[in-house]
Amino acid sequence: MAVSAPIVVASAGTGFATVTTSSFTPAASSLLIAFVVARGSGAGIPNAISDSLGGTWTALSAGNVVGNSAARLYAREVGSSAAMTVSATRSGGTQTAIVILQFTGAGTDFSNFQAVVASTGTSHTANMAAYASGSQVVGFVTTNSGTAQPPPSGFTEIYDNNPTTNTRIQVQHASGATAPTAITWTTSSSSTVAFGLEVKEGSSGIGGSFNDYNEPNSPFLVGPYSSSVSANTITMNFGPEFTGRVLSVFLYAEDSFDSIMPLESATIGGVAATLTPATGIANVYVATAEGVSGTSGNIVVTPSFGQIARTIGLAAYALNGANPIPISAGSQMSGTSTSFDVPTNGQVMFYGRGDGDLTGDLIGLDLDGDQWTVDDKTLVWGSRTFTSATVGHTVSLVDTSGSPLMAWAVFEPSSTPPSGSSIVKVWTGGAWHTSTVKVFIGSSWVTKPLKARKSGNWY
């Protein structure tokens, strides 16, 4: 998916060491680039940036300073959309300013970057490497002057401001398909700092934030795979063992004619799995199993009518804190979007398969790794735990060579009592409560916790 043209989402200027933007709400799964400048005698390179959500900002270079001008670029990936303010700080100088751009479909490869620092002359050029056609190319310039400067040839100005005395900030952009590799600024200032940056496409072509870790009470991908099999069996990673682990697998089996076959049963790591049809495409299932031991093992399918599976397509997730049977599951092989409802603290797993490159936006889901290409198919996965109930959550997926297969499953939070509890508890009002009984002891009624007796002991 080509990178979107940048838009300015926030800007601010001040005569103090720290500048803070007003509140803004970036798009989910977007990339933010902050251009931070300082101006004045003894201006220091901007050395700190933060936001009200505690996000991680990465400096794209050490920054540059010349005369009364200093500047630095920072980047931040956005997962879920939420309002924020951004603050930046510099040392020295008398003025500080910031402008923030938003991109979608962008990755974090910023290798094609050039800085230009000039204390004399009026023509300043950044010589860039060749661009990818799906990239956006951005020019940033600040001068020790309040006068506007013309944009480089072939670029369109998207920001031009004089936020503080004698500080000029300008931002220009062009498509990677048309932008000149020589970006030339013409300025009338004695102190100029300029940057050229290619913002490249994300390697997956899918919008979404990446998630390659195990969070408590969240699903995480342990076995992405789709491959030829032997004797209806495939070996998979199951990930680390932990109490309450539920292994959940999108599962379908194809014969030698690429037809999806009905299944009679399946086992995961030797444990019989529950098969829940993913409504929409016949014979696509969500297979789940509890109590599977080990960090890897076999998934074995039994097709109906004694057939033999040539290919098993699947994506295996380990669920933490979820009930083992999905409350809803669906699949489709037409259209470019699908939607589903998610309860509070519900866990979602998503699987997409296409014949060509996959593009789209798994809005609100974490991308579980990059796209894979196996057996001439392109695969992508996404998941997330939703802290708030959502009705009609929509994701999109486009296959450049046809209609993608999409499958999804929603799990509600587990109703298992907290581990280590010895007192009998009851589930009510969305929480576990200690169950008590009243007994008459001596001359009064006394409340006692309800316990269970096993092997001669009370628990």
Short mmCIF file of C-alpha atoms in Angstrom, two decimals:
data_model
loop_
_atom_site.label_atom_id
_atom_site.label_comp_id
_atom_site.label_asym_id
_atom_site.label_seq_id
_atom_site.Cartn_x
_atom_site.Cartn_y
_atom_site.Cartn_z
CA MET A 1 0.00 0.00 0.00
CA ALA A 2 1.52 3.33 -1.08
CA VAL A 3 2.28 5.85 1.63
CA SER A 4 -0.37 8.53 1.95
CA ALA A 5 0.50 12.17 1.34
CA PRO A 6 1.45 13.77 4.66
CA ILE A 7 -0.94 15.99 6.56
CA VAL A 8 -0.09 18.44 9.31
CA VAL A 9 -1.81 17.33 12.52
CA ALA A 10 -0.22 19.73 15.04
CA SER A 11 2.17 22.67 15.33
CA ALA A 12 3.24 25.18 17.97
CA GLY A 13 5.90 27.78 18.77
CA THR A 14 7.09 29.43 21.95
CA GLY A 15 9.75 31.69 23.39
CA PHE A 16 10.63 29.12 26.04
CA ALA A 17 12.78 25.98 26.20
CA THR A 18 9.77 23.63 25.97
CA VAL A 19 6.98 23.76 23.42
CA THR A 20 3.70 21.81 23.72
CA THR A 21 1.11 21.31 21.00
CA SER A 22 -2.61 21.51 21.51
CA SER A 23 -4.48 18.20 21.67
CA PHE A 24 -4.88 16.25 18.43
CA THR A 25 -5.99 12.72 17.54
CA PRO A 26 -3.84 10.85 15.01
CA ALA A 27 -5.31 8.08 12.88
CA ALA A 28 -4.96 4.49 14.06
CA SER A 29 -1.98 2.63 12.60
CA SER A 30 -0.33 5.82 11.37
CA LEU A 31 3.20 7.23 11.49
CA LEU A 32 4.04 10.62 12.99
CA ILE A 33 7.13 12.65 12.04
CA ALA A 34 7.97 15.64 14.24
CA PHE A 35 10.19 18.47 12.97
CA VAL A 36 11.53 20.28 16.04
CA VAL A 37 13.55 23.49 15.71
CA ALA A 38 15.31 25.93 18.01
CA ARG A 39 16.47 29.44 17.25
CA GLY A 40 18.56 32.13 18.93
CA SER A 41 22.09 32.85 20.02
CA GLY A 42 23.55 29.63 21.38
CA ALA A 43 20.60 27.55 20.13
CA GLY A 44 21.04 23.91 21.05
CA ILE A 45 19.80 20.88 19.14
CA PRO A 46 16.36 19.78 20.38
CA ASN A 47 17.16 16.96 22.78
CA ALA A 48 13.88 15.60 24.16
CA ILE A 49 10.38 14.85 22.95
CA SER A 50 7.42 13.16 24.65
CA ASP A 51 3.66 12.88 24.41
CA SER A 52 0.81 12.69 26.87
CA LEU A 53 0.22 8.98 26.07
CA GLY A 54 3.78 7.96 26.94
CA GLY A 55 4.61 6.90 23.38
CA THR A 56 8.08 6.11 22.06
CA TRP A 57 9.70 8.70 19.79
CA THR A 58 12.83 7.80 17.84
CA ALA A 59 15.33 10.44 16.72
CA LEU A 60 16.11 10.01 13.02
CA SER A 61 19.53 11.63 13.41
CA ALA A 62 21.69 13.41 15.95
CA GLY A 63 20.28 16.73 14.78
CA ASN A 64 22.07 19.72 13.32
CA VAL A 65 22.91 23.28 14.36
CA VAL A 66 24.44 26.23 12.55
CA GLY A 67 24.58 29.83 13.74
CA ASN A 68 21.21 30.65 15.27
CA SER A 69 19.31 27.65 13.82
CA ALA A 70 19.03 24.07 15.08
CA ALA A 71 16.71 21.19 14.13
CA ARG A 72 15.99 17.50 14.58
CA LEU A 73 13.50 14.92 13.28
CA TYR A 74 11.66 12.35 15.42
CA ALA A 75 9.28 9.50 14.48
CA ARG A 76 6.55 7.68 16.39
CA GLU A 77 4.30 4.78 15.36
CA VAL A 78 0.65 5.02 16.41
CA GLY A 79 -1.40 1.93 17.28
CA SER A 80 -4.89 2.80 18.45
CA SER A 81 -6.24 6.27 17.79
CA ALA A 82 -6.32 8.47 20.92
CA ALA A 83 -6.02 12.18 21.67
CA MET A 84 -2.55 13.41 22.67
CA THR A 85 -0.36 16.45 23.11
CA VAL A 86 3.35 16.49 22.23
CA SER A 87 6.11 18.40 24.01
CA ALA A 88 9.67 19.05 22.81
CA THR A 89 12.63 20.63 24.61
CA ARG A 90 15.91 22.21 23.56
CA SER A 91 18.88 23.66 25.39
CA GLY A 92 20.05 27.18 24.67
CA GLY A 93 18.48 29.68 22.29
CA THR A 94 15.38 31.75 22.84
CA GLN A 95 12.65 30.13 20.71
CA THR A 96 11.39 26.58 20.13
CA ALA A 97 8.87 25.28 17.58
CA ILE A 98 7.43 21.99 16.35
CA VAL A 99 5.35 20.73 13.44
CA ILE A 100 4.00 17.15 13.26
CA LEU A 101 3.10 15.26 10.10
CA GLN A 102 0.94 12.14 9.83
CA PHE A 103 1.34 9.33 7.27
CA THR A 104 -0.58 6.09 6.74
CA GLY A 105 0.76 2.97 5.03
CA ALA A 106 4.28 3.96 6.09
CA GLY A 107 7.09 1.83 7.46
CA THR A 108 10.06 2.77 9.64
CA ASP A 109 12.91 2.50 7.15
CA PHE A 110 14.36 6.02 7.17
CA SER A 111 17.69 5.14 5.52
CA ASN A 112 17.22 7.61 2.66
CA PHE A 113 17.84 10.73 4.70
CA GLN A 114 20.08 13.74 4.08
CA ALA A 115 20.85 16.84 6.15
CA VAL A 116 22.02 20.18 4.77
CA VAL A 117 23.63 22.79 7.04
CA ALA A 118 24.64 26.16 5.63
CA SER A 119 25.90 29.41 7.15
CA THR A 120 26.51 31.15 3.81
CA GLY A 121 25.08 31.11 0.29
CA THR A 122 21.51 31.02 -0.97
CA SER A 123 21.28 27.59 -2.69
CA HIS A 124 21.33 24.41 -0.59
CA THR A 125 20.91 20.89 -2.03
CA ALA A 126 20.26 17.48 -0.47
CA ASN A 127 21.29 14.72 -2.89
CA MET A 128 19.03 11.75 -2.18
CA ALA A 129 19.17 8.13 -3.32
CA ALA A 130 16.56 6.86 -5.79
CA TYR A 131 13.02 6.60 -4.37
CA ALA A 132 10.43 3.86 -4.48
CA SER A 133 7.34 4.89 -6.42
CA GLY A 134 5.05 4.22 -3.43
CA SER A 135 7.06 6.47 -1.09
CA GLN A 136 6.51 10.05 -0.02
CA VAL A 137 9.50 12.41 -0.10
CA VAL A 138 9.52 15.27 2.40
CA GLY A 139 11.67 18.37 2.66
CA PHE A 140 12.02 20.20 5.98
CA VAL A 141 13.76 23.55 6.30
CA THR A 142 14.23 26.15 9.02
CA THR A 143 15.97 29.48 8.62
CA ASN A 144 17.07 32.32 10.87
CA SER A 145 14.62 34.63 9.18
CA GLY A 146 10.96 35.51 9.34
CA THR A 147 10.77 35.66 5.54
CA ALA A 148 9.07 32.89 3.55
CA GLN A 149 11.30 30.95 1.17
CA PRO A 150 10.15 29.25 -2.07
CA PRO A 151 9.68 25.44 -2.04
CA PRO A 152 12.16 23.24 -3.94
CA SER A 153 11.31 22.53 -7.57
CA GLY A 154 8.92 19.59 -7.91
CA PHE A 155 7.64 19.86 -4.32
CA THR A 156 4.37 21.13 -2.86
CA GLU A 157 4.41 23.23 0.29
CA ILE A 158 2.18 21.89 3.09
CA TYR A 159 3.41 24.04 5.98
CA ASP A 160 4.87 27.53 6.09
CA ASN A 161 4.92 29.44 9.36
CA ASN A 162 6.78 32.03 11.35
CA PRO A 163 5.88 30.69 14.83
CA THR A 164 8.41 32.77 16.75
CA THR A 165 10.52 35.83 16.06
CA ASN A 166 12.94 35.29 13.15
CA THR A 167 12.15 31.57 12.94
CA ARG A 168 10.80 30.24 9.68
CA ILE A 169 9.65 26.63 9.34
CA GLN A 170 8.58 25.14 6.03
CA VAL A 171 7.66 21.61 4.96
CA GLN A 172 7.25 20.34 1.40
CA HIS A 173 6.44 16.94 -0.09
CA ALA A 174 6.32 15.04 -3.40
CA SER A 175 5.46 11.51 -4.49
CA GLY A 176 8.37 9.10 -4.79
CA ALA A 177 7.28 8.52 -8.40
CA THR A 178 7.92 12.14 -9.39
CA ALA A 179 10.21 13.76 -6.81
CA PRO A 180 13.67 14.88 -7.96
CA THR A 181 16.54 13.23 -6.10
CA ALA A 182 18.28 16.62 -5.84
CA ILE A 183 16.21 18.70 -3.40
CA THR A 184 17.33 22.32 -3.65
CA TRP A 185 16.22 25.08 -1.29
CA THR A 186 16.83 28.74 -2.11
CA THR A 187 17.02 30.86 1.04
CA SER A 188 17.96 34.39 2.04
CA SER A 189 19.11 33.41 5.53
CA SER A 190 22.64 33.12 6.87
CA SER A 191 21.66 30.10 9.03
CA THR A 192 19.82 27.25 7.30
CA VAL A 193 19.15 23.67 8.42
CA ALA A 194 17.29 21.44 5.95
CA PHE A 195 16.43 17.73 5.81
CA GLY A 196 15.38 15.46 2.97
CA LEU A 197 13.57 12.26 3.97
CA GLU A 198 12.01 9.39 2.03
CA VAL A 199 9.08 7.88 3.96
CA LYS A 200 8.84 4.36 2.61
CA GLU A 201 5.97 1.90 2.47
CA GLY A 202 5.47 -0.49 5.36
CA SER A 203 6.88 -3.90 4.42
CA SER A 204 3.57 -5.66 5.06
CA GLY A 205 1.42 -3.35 2.96
CA ILE A 206 -1.18 -3.65 5.72
CA GLY A 207 -2.08 -0.84 8.08
CA GLY A 208 -1.77 -1.76 11.75
CA SER A 209 0.76 -1.77 14.56
CA PHE A 210 3.12 -4.70 14.99
CA ASN A 211 2.78 -7.08 17.93
CA ASP A 212 5.40 -9.81 18.37
CA TYR A 213 5.11 -10.33 22.12
CA ASN A 214 3.09 -12.18 24.73
CA GLU A 215 0.88 -9.87 26.78
CA PRO A 216 -1.13 -11.14 29.74
CA ASN A 217 -4.74 -11.77 28.72
CA SER A 218 -3.96 -11.22 25.04
CA PRO A 219 -3.78 -13.56 22.04
CA PHE A 220 -0.41 -14.03 20.40
CA LEU A 221 0.61 -15.83 17.23
CA VAL A 222 2.68 -18.98 17.82
CA GLY A 223 2.45 -20.90 14.56
CA PRO A 224 1.84 -19.14 11.24
CA TYR A 225 1.92 -21.77 8.53
CA SER A 226 0.30 -23.22 5.43
CA SER A 227 2.11 -26.04 3.71
CA SER A 228 2.03 -29.46 2.16
CA VAL A 229 1.45 -32.19 4.70
CA SER A 230 1.96 -35.91 5.12
CA ALA A 231 -0.68 -38.29 6.47
CA ASN A 232 -2.98 -35.35 7.34
CA THR A 233 -0.38 -34.10 9.85
CA ILE A 234 1.60 -30.91 10.23
CA THR A 235 4.07 -29.93 12.96
CA MET A 236 3.56 -26.55 14.62
CA ASN A 237 5.07 -24.27 17.25
CA PHE A 238 2.78 -23.88 20.26
CA GLY A 239 4.74 -21.14 22.06
CA PRO A 240 5.56 -21.11 25.78
CA GLU A 241 3.51 -23.12 28.22
CA PHE A 242 1.49 -21.26 30.87
CA THR A 243 -1.46 -21.98 33.11
CA GLY A 244 -4.75 -21.64 31.28
CA ARG A 245 -3.24 -21.65 27.79
CA VAL A 246 -5.81 -22.21 25.05
CA LEU A 247 -4.45 -23.07 21.61
CA SER A 248 -6.72 -21.81 18.85
CA VAL A 249 -6.14 -22.55 15.17
CA PHE A 250 -7.78 -21.34 11.96
CA LEU A 251 -7.99 -24.63 10.12
CA TYR A 252 -8.95 -25.84 6.67
CA ALA A 253 -7.73 -28.77 4.58
CA GLU A 254 -7.46 -28.85 0.80
CA ASP A 255 -7.31 -31.85 -1.52
CA SER A 256 -5.15 -32.17 -4.63
CA PHE A 257 -7.69 -30.08 -6.59
CA ASP A 258 -7.45 -27.16 -4.09
CA SER A 259 -10.98 -27.90 -2.84
CA ILE A 260 -11.60 -27.32 0.87
CA MET A 261 -12.74 -30.59 2.44
CA PRO A 262 -15.08 -31.16 5.39
CA LEU A 263 -13.37 -32.40 8.56
CA GLU A 264 -14.62 -35.00 10.98
CA SER A 265 -12.15 -34.15 13.75
CA ALA A 266 -8.77 -32.68 14.63
CA THR A 267 -6.22 -32.95 17.40
CA ILE A 268 -3.74 -30.35 18.63
CA GLY A 269 -0.70 -31.79 20.36
CA GLY A 270 -2.57 -35.03 20.90
CA VAL A 271 -5.55 -33.33 22.53
CA ALA A 272 -8.94 -33.56 20.83
CA ALA A 273 -9.90 -30.14 19.49
CA THR A 274 -13.33 -28.53 19.38
CA LEU A 275 -14.18 -27.56 15.79
CA THR A 276 -16.27 -24.40 15.46
CA PRO A 277 -17.34 -23.60 11.88
CA ALA A 278 -16.19 -20.15 10.72
CA THR A 279 -19.52 -19.24 9.17
CA GLY A 280 -19.35 -18.15 5.55
CA ILE A 281 -16.96 -20.47 3.73
CA ALA A 282 -17.89 -24.13 4.05
CA ASN A 283 -15.40 -26.29 5.94
CA VAL A 284 -13.28 -23.50 7.45
CA TYR A 285 -13.02 -24.02 11.20
CA VAL A 286 -11.65 -22.57 14.40
CA ALA A 287 -10.09 -25.50 16.28
CA THR A 288 -9.44 -24.98 20.01
CA ALA A 289 -7.88 -27.17 22.68
CA GLU A 290 -7.00 -26.81 26.35
CA GLY A 291 -4.40 -28.73 28.31
CA VAL A 292 -1.92 -29.13 25.46
CA SER A 293 1.60 -29.61 26.81
CA GLY A 294 4.90 -28.70 25.22
CA THR A 295 6.10 -25.86 23.04
CA SER A 296 5.51 -27.67 19.75
CA GLY A 297 3.62 -30.67 18.41
CA ASN A 298 1.45 -32.06 15.66
CA ILE A 299 -1.88 -30.89 14.36
CA VAL A 300 -3.71 -33.84 12.83
CA VAL A 301 -6.90 -33.55 10.81
CA THR A 302 -9.35 -36.29 9.85
CA PRO A 303 -11.17 -35.36 6.64
CA SER A 304 -14.57 -36.84 5.97
CA PHE A 305 -14.97 -39.82 3.64
CA GLY A 306 -11.38 -40.97 4.20
CA GLN A 307 -9.87 -38.23 2.05
CA ILE A 308 -6.23 -37.12 2.26
CA ALA A 309 -5.29 -33.48 2.83
CA ARG A 310 -2.66 -32.13 0.46
CA THR A 311 -2.49 -28.75 2.23
CA ILE A 312 -3.53 -27.57 5.66
CA GLY A 313 -3.93 -23.81 5.94
CA LEU A 314 -3.82 -22.40 9.42
CA ALA A 315 -2.64 -19.84 11.92
CA ALA A 316 -2.16 -20.96 15.53
CA TYR A 317 -2.71 -18.60 18.45
CA ALA A 318 -2.15 -19.03 22.16
CA LEU A 319 -4.97 -17.38 24.11
CA ASN A 320 -4.44 -16.17 27.66
CA GLY A 321 -7.46 -15.46 29.85
CA ALA A 322 -10.07 -16.43 27.25
CA ASN A 323 -12.84 -19.00 27.19
CA PRO A 324 -11.79 -21.88 24.90
CA ILE A 325 -14.79 -21.76 22.54
CA PRO A 326 -15.30 -18.66 20.34
CA ILE A 327 -18.57 -16.80 20.79
CA SER A 328 -18.53 -15.99 17.07
CA ALA A 329 -16.45 -16.97 14.05
CA GLY A 330 -16.74 -16.11 10.40
CA SER A 331 -15.03 -16.41 7.04
CA GLN A 332 -15.46 -15.10 3.51
CA MET A 333 -13.83 -15.20 0.10
CA SER A 334 -15.56 -12.20 -1.49
CA GLY A 335 -15.49 -8.50 -0.81
CA THR A 336 -12.71 -6.44 0.73
CA SER A 337 -13.93 -5.92 4.29
CA THR A 338 -15.58 -7.76 7.14
CA SER A 339 -16.94 -6.78 10.55
CA PHE A 340 -17.70 -8.38 13.90
CA ASP A 341 -18.84 -7.50 17.41
CA VAL A 342 -16.44 -7.79 20.36
CA PRO A 343 -17.42 -7.83 24.07
CA THR A 344 -15.51 -5.99 26.78
CA ASN A 345 -12.10 -7.68 27.22
CA GLY A 346 -12.89 -9.91 24.24
CA GLN A 347 -9.98 -11.37 22.27
CA VAL A 348 -9.91 -11.36 18.46
CA MET A 349 -7.78 -13.40 16.06
CA PHE A 350 -7.78 -12.70 12.30
CA TYR A 351 -6.36 -14.58 9.31
CA GLY A 352 -6.05 -13.39 5.72
CA ARG A 353 -4.86 -15.23 2.61
CA GLY A 354 -4.47 -14.02 -0.95
CA ASP A 355 -2.96 -14.98 -4.30
CA GLY A 356 -1.15 -11.65 -4.68
CA ASP A 357 0.04 -8.82 -2.46
CA LEU A 358 -2.34 -7.99 0.37
CA THR A 359 -3.18 -4.39 1.20
CA GLY A 360 -5.74 -2.84 3.48
CA ASP A 361 -6.11 -1.82 7.09
CA LEU A 362 -6.53 -4.18 10.04
CA ILE A 363 -7.93 -1.22 11.99
CA GLY A 364 -7.56 -1.64 15.73
CA LEU A 365 -5.69 -4.96 15.42
CA ASP A 366 -2.01 -5.64 15.97
CA LEU A 367 -0.16 -7.08 13.00
CA ASP A 368 1.39 -10.36 14.12
CA GLY A 369 4.56 -10.26 12.04
CA ASP A 370 4.95 -9.46 8.36
CA GLN A 371 3.27 -11.04 5.34
CA TRP A 372 4.38 -14.58 4.50
CA THR A 373 4.40 -16.18 1.08
CA VAL A 374 3.95 -19.97 1.23
CA ASP A 375 2.83 -22.29 -1.56
CA ASP A 376 2.19 -19.27 -3.83
CA LYS A 377 -0.18 -17.78 -1.24
CA THR A 378 0.28 -14.56 0.73
CA LEU A 379 -0.69 -14.72 4.41
CA VAL A 380 -1.27 -12.11 7.11
CA TRP A 381 -2.48 -12.30 10.72
CA GLY A 382 -3.82 -9.83 13.30
CA SER A 383 -5.10 -9.97 16.87
CA ARG A 384 -5.99 -7.85 19.90
CA THR A 385 -7.79 -7.74 23.22
CA PHE A 386 -10.51 -5.05 23.24
CA THR A 387 -10.81 -3.29 26.59
CA SER A 388 -14.18 -1.82 25.56
CA ALA A 389 -17.10 -3.50 23.84
CA THR A 390 -17.23 -2.75 20.10
CA VAL A 391 -20.15 -3.23 17.71
CA GLY A 392 -19.42 -3.74 14.02
CA HIS A 393 -15.63 -3.51 14.21
CA THR A 394 -14.47 -3.45 10.57
CA VAL A 395 -11.21 -4.53 8.94
CA SER A 396 -10.34 -4.37 5.24
CA LEU A 397 -8.16 -6.56 3.06
CA VAL A 398 -7.50 -6.33 -0.68
CA ASP A 399 -5.85 -9.06 -2.77
CA THR A 400 -4.19 -7.61 -5.88
CA SER A 401 -4.80 -10.91 -7.70
CA GLY A 402 -8.37 -11.71 -6.69
CA SER A 403 -10.60 -11.97 -3.65
CA PRO A 404 -8.85 -12.67 -0.33
CA LEU A 405 -9.88 -15.34 2.13
CA MET A 406 -10.62 -13.73 5.49
CA ALA A 407 -11.40 -15.55 8.72
CA TRP A 408 -11.92 -14.21 12.23
CA ALA A 409 -12.89 -15.46 15.67
CA VAL A 410 -13.98 -13.63 18.83
CA PHE A 411 -13.47 -15.05 22.34
CA GLU A 412 -14.99 -13.73 25.55
CA PRO A 413 -12.90 -13.44 28.73
CA SER A 414 -12.44 -16.57 30.80
CA SER A 415 -14.82 -17.24 33.67
CA THR A 416 -12.29 -19.50 35.41
CA PRO A 417 -11.73 -18.55 39.08
CA PRO A 418 -8.40 -16.94 39.94
CA SER A 419 -5.59 -19.51 40.17
CA GLY A 420 -4.54 -20.54 43.67
CA SER A 421 -7.98 -19.88 45.15
CA SER A 422 -9.03 -22.48 47.69
CA ILE A 423 -12.37 -20.92 48.66
CA VAL A 424 -15.39 -21.71 46.51
CA LYS A 425 -16.37 -18.63 44.51
CA VAL A 426 -19.32 -17.71 42.31
CA TRP A 427 -19.34 -15.68 39.10
CA THR A 428 -21.82 -12.82 39.17
CA GLY A 429 -21.91 -9.25 37.95
CA GLY A 430 -18.83 -9.84 35.79
CA ALA A 431 -16.56 -10.79 38.71
CA TRP A 432 -15.75 -13.63 41.11
CA HIS A 433 -17.15 -13.37 44.65
CA THR A 434 -16.53 -15.47 47.71
CA SER A 435 -19.54 -17.62 48.56
CA THR A 436 -20.45 -17.72 52.27
CA VAL A 437 -22.83 -19.59 54.51
CA LYS A 438 -24.18 -18.76 57.96
CA VAL A 439 -23.94 -21.33 60.78
CA PHE A 440 -25.29 -21.16 64.33
CA ILE A 441 -22.35 -21.47 66.77
CA GLY A 442 -22.89 -21.10 70.49
CA SER A 443 -25.67 -18.55 70.75
CA SER A 444 -25.28 -16.61 67.49
CA TRP A 445 -25.14 -16.89 63.72
CA VAL A 446 -21.62 -16.72 62.25
CA THR A 447 -20.71 -16.14 58.59
CA LYS A 448 -18.20 -18.64 57.21
CA PRO A 449 -16.64 -19.01 53.73
CA LEU A 450 -17.94 -21.95 51.76
CA LYS A 451 -15.19 -24.55 51.19
CA ALA A 452 -14.86 -27.85 49.34
CA ARG A 453 -13.60 -31.13 50.83
CA LYS A 454 -11.23 -33.36 48.85
CA SER A 455 -9.12 -36.32 49.97
CA GLY A 456 -9.87 -35.64 53.60
CA ASN A 457 -8.88 -31.97 53.41
CA TRP A 458 -10.90 -28.74 53.22
CA TYR A 459 -10.07 -26.31 50.41
#
